[in-house]
Short mmCIF file of C-alpha atoms in Angstrom, two decimals:
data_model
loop_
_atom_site.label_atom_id
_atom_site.label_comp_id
_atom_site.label_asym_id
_atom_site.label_seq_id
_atom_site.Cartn_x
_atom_site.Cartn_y
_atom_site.Cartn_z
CA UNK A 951 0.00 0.00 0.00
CA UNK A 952 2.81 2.71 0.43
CA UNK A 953 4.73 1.75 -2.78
CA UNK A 954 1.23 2.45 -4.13
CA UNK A 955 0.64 5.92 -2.05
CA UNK A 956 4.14 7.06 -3.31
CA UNK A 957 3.92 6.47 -6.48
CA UNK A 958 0.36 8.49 -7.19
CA UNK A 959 1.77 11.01 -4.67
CA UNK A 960 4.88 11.56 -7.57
CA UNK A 961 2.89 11.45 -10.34
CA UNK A 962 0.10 13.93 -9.21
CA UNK A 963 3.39 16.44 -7.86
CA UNK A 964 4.73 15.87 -11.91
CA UNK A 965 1.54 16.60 -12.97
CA UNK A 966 0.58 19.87 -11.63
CA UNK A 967 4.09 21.41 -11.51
CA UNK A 968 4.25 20.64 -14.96
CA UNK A 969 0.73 22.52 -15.45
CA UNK A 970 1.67 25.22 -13.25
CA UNK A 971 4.74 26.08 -14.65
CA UNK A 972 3.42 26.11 -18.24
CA UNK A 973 0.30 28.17 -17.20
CA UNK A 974 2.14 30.65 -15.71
CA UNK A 975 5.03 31.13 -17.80
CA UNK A 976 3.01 31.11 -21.65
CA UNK A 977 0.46 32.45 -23.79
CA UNK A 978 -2.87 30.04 -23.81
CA UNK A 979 -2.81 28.42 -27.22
CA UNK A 980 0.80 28.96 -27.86
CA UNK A 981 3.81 26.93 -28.91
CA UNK A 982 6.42 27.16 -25.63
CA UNK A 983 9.04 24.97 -27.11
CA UNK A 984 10.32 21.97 -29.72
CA UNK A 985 11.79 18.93 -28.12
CA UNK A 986 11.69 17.02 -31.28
CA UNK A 987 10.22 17.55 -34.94
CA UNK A 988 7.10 15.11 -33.51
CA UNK A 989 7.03 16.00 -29.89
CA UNK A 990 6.28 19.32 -28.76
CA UNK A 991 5.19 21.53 -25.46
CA UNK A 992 2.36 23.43 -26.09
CA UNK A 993 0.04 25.24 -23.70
CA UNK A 994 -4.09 24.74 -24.44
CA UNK A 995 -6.84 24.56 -21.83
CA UNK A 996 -9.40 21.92 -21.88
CA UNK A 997 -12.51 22.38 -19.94
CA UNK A 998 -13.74 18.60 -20.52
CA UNK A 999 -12.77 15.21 -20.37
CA UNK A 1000 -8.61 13.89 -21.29
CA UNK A 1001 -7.35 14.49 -24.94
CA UNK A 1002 -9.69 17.69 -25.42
CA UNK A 1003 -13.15 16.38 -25.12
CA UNK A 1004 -15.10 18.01 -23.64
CA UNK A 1005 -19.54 17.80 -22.62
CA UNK A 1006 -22.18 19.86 -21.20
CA UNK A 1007 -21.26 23.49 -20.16
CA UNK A 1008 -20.80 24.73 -17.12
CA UNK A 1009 -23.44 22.36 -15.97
CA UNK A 1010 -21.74 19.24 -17.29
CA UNK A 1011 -18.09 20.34 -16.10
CA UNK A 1012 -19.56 20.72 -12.75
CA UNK A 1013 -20.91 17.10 -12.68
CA UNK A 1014 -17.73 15.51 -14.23
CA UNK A 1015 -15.53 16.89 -11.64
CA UNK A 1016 -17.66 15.39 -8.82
CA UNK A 1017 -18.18 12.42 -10.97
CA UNK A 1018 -14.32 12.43 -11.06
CA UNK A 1019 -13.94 12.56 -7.21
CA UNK A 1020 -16.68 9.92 -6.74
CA UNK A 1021 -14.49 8.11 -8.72
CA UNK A 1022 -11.43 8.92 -7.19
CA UNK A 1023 -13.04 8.08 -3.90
CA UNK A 1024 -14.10 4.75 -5.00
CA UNK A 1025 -10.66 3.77 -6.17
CA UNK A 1026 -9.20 4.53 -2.58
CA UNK A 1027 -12.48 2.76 -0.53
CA UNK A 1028 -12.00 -0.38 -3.07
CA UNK A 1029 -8.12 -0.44 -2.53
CA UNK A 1030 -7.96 0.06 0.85
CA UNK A 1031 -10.79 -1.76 2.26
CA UNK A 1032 -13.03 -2.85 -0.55
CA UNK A 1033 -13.06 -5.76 -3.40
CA UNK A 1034 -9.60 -4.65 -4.52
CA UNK A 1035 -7.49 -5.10 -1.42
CA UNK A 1036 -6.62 -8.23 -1.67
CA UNK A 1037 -4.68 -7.50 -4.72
CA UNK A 1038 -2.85 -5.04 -3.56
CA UNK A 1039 0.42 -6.91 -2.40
CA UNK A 1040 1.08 -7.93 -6.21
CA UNK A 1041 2.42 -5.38 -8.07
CA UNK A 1042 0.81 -6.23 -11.58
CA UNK A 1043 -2.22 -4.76 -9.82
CA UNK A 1044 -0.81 -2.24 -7.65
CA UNK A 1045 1.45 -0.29 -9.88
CA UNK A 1046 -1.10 0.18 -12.87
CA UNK A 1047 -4.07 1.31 -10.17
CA UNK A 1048 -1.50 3.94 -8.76
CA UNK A 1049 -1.29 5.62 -11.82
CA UNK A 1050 -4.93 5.26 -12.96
CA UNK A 1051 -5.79 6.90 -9.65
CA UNK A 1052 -2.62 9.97 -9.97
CA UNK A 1053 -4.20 10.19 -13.32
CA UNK A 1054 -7.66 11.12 -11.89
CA UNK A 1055 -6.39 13.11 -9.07
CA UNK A 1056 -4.02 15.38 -11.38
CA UNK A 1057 -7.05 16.65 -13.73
CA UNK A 1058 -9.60 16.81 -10.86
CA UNK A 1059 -7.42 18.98 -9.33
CA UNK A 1060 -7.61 21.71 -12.11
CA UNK A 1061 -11.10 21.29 -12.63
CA UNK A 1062 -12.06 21.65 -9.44
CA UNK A 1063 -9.78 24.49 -8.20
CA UNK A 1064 -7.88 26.08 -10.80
CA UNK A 1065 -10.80 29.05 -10.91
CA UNK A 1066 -10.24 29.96 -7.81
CA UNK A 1067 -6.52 29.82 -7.86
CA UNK A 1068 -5.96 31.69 -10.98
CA UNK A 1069 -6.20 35.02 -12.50
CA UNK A 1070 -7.16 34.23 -15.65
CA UNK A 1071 -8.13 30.66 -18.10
CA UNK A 1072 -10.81 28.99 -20.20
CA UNK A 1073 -14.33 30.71 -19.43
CA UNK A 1074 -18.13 30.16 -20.55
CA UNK A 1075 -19.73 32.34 -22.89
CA UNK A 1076 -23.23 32.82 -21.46
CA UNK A 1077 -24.29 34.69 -25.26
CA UNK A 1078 -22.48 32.76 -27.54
CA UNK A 1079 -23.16 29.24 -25.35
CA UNK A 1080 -19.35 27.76 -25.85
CA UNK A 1081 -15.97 28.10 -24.28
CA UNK A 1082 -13.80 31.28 -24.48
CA UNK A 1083 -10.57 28.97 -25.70
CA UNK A 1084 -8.37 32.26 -25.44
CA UNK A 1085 -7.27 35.31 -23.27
CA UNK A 1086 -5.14 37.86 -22.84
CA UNK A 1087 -1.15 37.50 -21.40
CA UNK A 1088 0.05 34.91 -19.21
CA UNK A 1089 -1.75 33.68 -15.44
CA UNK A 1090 -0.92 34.17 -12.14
CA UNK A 1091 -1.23 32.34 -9.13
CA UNK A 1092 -2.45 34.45 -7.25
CA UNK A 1093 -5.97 32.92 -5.78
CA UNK A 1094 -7.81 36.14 -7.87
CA UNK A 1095 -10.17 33.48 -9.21
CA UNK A 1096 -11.30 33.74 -13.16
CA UNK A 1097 -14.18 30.61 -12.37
CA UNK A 1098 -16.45 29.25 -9.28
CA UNK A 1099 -15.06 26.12 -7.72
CA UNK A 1100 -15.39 22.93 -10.09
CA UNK A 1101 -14.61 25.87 -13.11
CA UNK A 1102 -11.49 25.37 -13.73
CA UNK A 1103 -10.11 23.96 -17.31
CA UNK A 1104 -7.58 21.25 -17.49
CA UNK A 1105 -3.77 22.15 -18.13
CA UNK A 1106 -2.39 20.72 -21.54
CA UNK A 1107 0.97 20.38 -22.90
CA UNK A 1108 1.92 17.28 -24.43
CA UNK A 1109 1.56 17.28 -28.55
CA UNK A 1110 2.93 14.50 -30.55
CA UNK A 1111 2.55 15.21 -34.41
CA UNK A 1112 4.22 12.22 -35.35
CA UNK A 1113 3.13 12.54 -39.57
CA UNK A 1114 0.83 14.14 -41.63
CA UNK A 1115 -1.54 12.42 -43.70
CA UNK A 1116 -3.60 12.63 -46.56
CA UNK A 1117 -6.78 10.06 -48.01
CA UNK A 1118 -6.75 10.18 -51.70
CA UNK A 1119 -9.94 11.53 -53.17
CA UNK A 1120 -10.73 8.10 -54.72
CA UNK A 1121 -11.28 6.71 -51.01
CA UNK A 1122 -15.38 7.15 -50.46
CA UNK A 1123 -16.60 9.16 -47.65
CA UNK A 1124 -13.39 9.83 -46.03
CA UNK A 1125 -11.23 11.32 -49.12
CA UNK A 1126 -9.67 14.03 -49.10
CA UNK A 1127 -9.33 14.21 -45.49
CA UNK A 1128 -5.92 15.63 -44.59
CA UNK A 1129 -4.56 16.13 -40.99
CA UNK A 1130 -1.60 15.25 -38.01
CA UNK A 1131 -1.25 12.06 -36.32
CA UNK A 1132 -1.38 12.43 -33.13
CA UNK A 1133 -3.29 15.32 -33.03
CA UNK A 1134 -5.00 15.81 -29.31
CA UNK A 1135 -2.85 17.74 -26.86
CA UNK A 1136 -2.65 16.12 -23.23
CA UNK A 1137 -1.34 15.83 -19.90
CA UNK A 1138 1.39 13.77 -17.47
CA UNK A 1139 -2.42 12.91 -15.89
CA UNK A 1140 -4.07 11.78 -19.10
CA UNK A 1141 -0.89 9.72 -19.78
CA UNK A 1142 -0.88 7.95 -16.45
CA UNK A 1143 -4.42 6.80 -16.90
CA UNK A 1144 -3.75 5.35 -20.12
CA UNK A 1145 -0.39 4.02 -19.41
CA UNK A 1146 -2.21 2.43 -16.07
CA UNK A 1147 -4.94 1.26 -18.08
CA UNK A 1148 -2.68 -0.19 -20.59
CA UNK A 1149 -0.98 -2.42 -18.35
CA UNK A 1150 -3.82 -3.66 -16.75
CA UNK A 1151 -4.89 -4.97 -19.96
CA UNK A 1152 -1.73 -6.42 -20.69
CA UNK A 1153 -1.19 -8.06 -17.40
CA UNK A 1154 -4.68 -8.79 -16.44
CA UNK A 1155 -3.98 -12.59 -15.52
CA UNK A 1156 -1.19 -11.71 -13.60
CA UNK A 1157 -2.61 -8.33 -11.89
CA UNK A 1158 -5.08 -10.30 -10.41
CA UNK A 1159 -4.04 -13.88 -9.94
#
């Protein structure tokens, strides 16, 4: 159980001083630097779900950020007391649920409280009835609030255009399309849930033999 607690502990720090640091030192929808030709640090916010999706309005952001903690709080009940316990000394099972849980935590976080703890982010237009995706300079921590609590937009930073691509004309419905593989824009959070979820998968017999 503490090799678990330690490593969601680390990955939610990563997480959010990674999104801290790139909220407060860039433009929202900028470029803040090249790593490699197909991996790249941007800055957008997302007020939704991982990898940009987002549901609902204000409404709906409200309820997927308790959703997310009733979540959140049923991982911990079902690992620590519940169904799950018993798995918890094998490390097939362990390991992957610590960063499916960091994962949760890390965007939770922002939606729930980065309104209140910034100056400035993602807003709701109440004329035009969808997200303000930019605004002026560069945030500050400074607890000014731009959103009530469970306002806040996800952090992202993580863009991988590995290729471009283009579907010949000749190809029915789909021709002509043209775009970037890997085109959504996520977080250290988004990755650990998928990376977590991945290795469940792959290890299911042994995560919970």
């Amino acid at each position: 159980m503490k090799k678990f607690a330690i490593i969601a502990i680390i990955i939610v720090i990563i997480d959010q001083v990674s999104k801290i640091y790139i909220k407060t030192h860039f433009g929202i929808n900028s470029e803040a630097f090249d790593i490699f030709d197909w991996f790249k640090i941007v800055f957008v916010e997302n007020p939704g779900m991982a990898y940009g999706m987002n549901w609902g309005g204000p409404l709906g952001k409200s309820l997927l950020a308790i959703l997310r903690w009733v979540m959140c709080g049923a991982i911990v009940w079902a690992v620590t007391i519940g169904p799950w316990k018993k798995y918890m000394k094998n490390n097939y099972f362990a390991i992957p649920m610590s960063f499916i849980l960091a994962g949760a935590l890390g965007n939770v976080i922002d939606s729930t409280f980065y309104g209140i703890m910034f100056d400035s982010g993602t807003t709701w237009n109440t004329e035009l009835l969808q997200w303000n995706r930019w605004y002026a300079g560069v945030s500050q921590l400074n607890f000014e609030g731009y959103a009530p609590l469970f306002q806040g937009c996800v952090v992202d930073m993580l863009y991988f255009p590995l290729f471009s691509y283009y579907i010949p004309d000749a190809i029915p419905i789909i021709g002509g399309t043209e775009g970037v593989f890997f085109s959504p824009v996520f977080n250290v959070a988004d990755s650990a849930i998928s990376v977590g979820g991945a290795l469940l998968l792959i290890f299911q017999k042994k995560a919970f033999h």
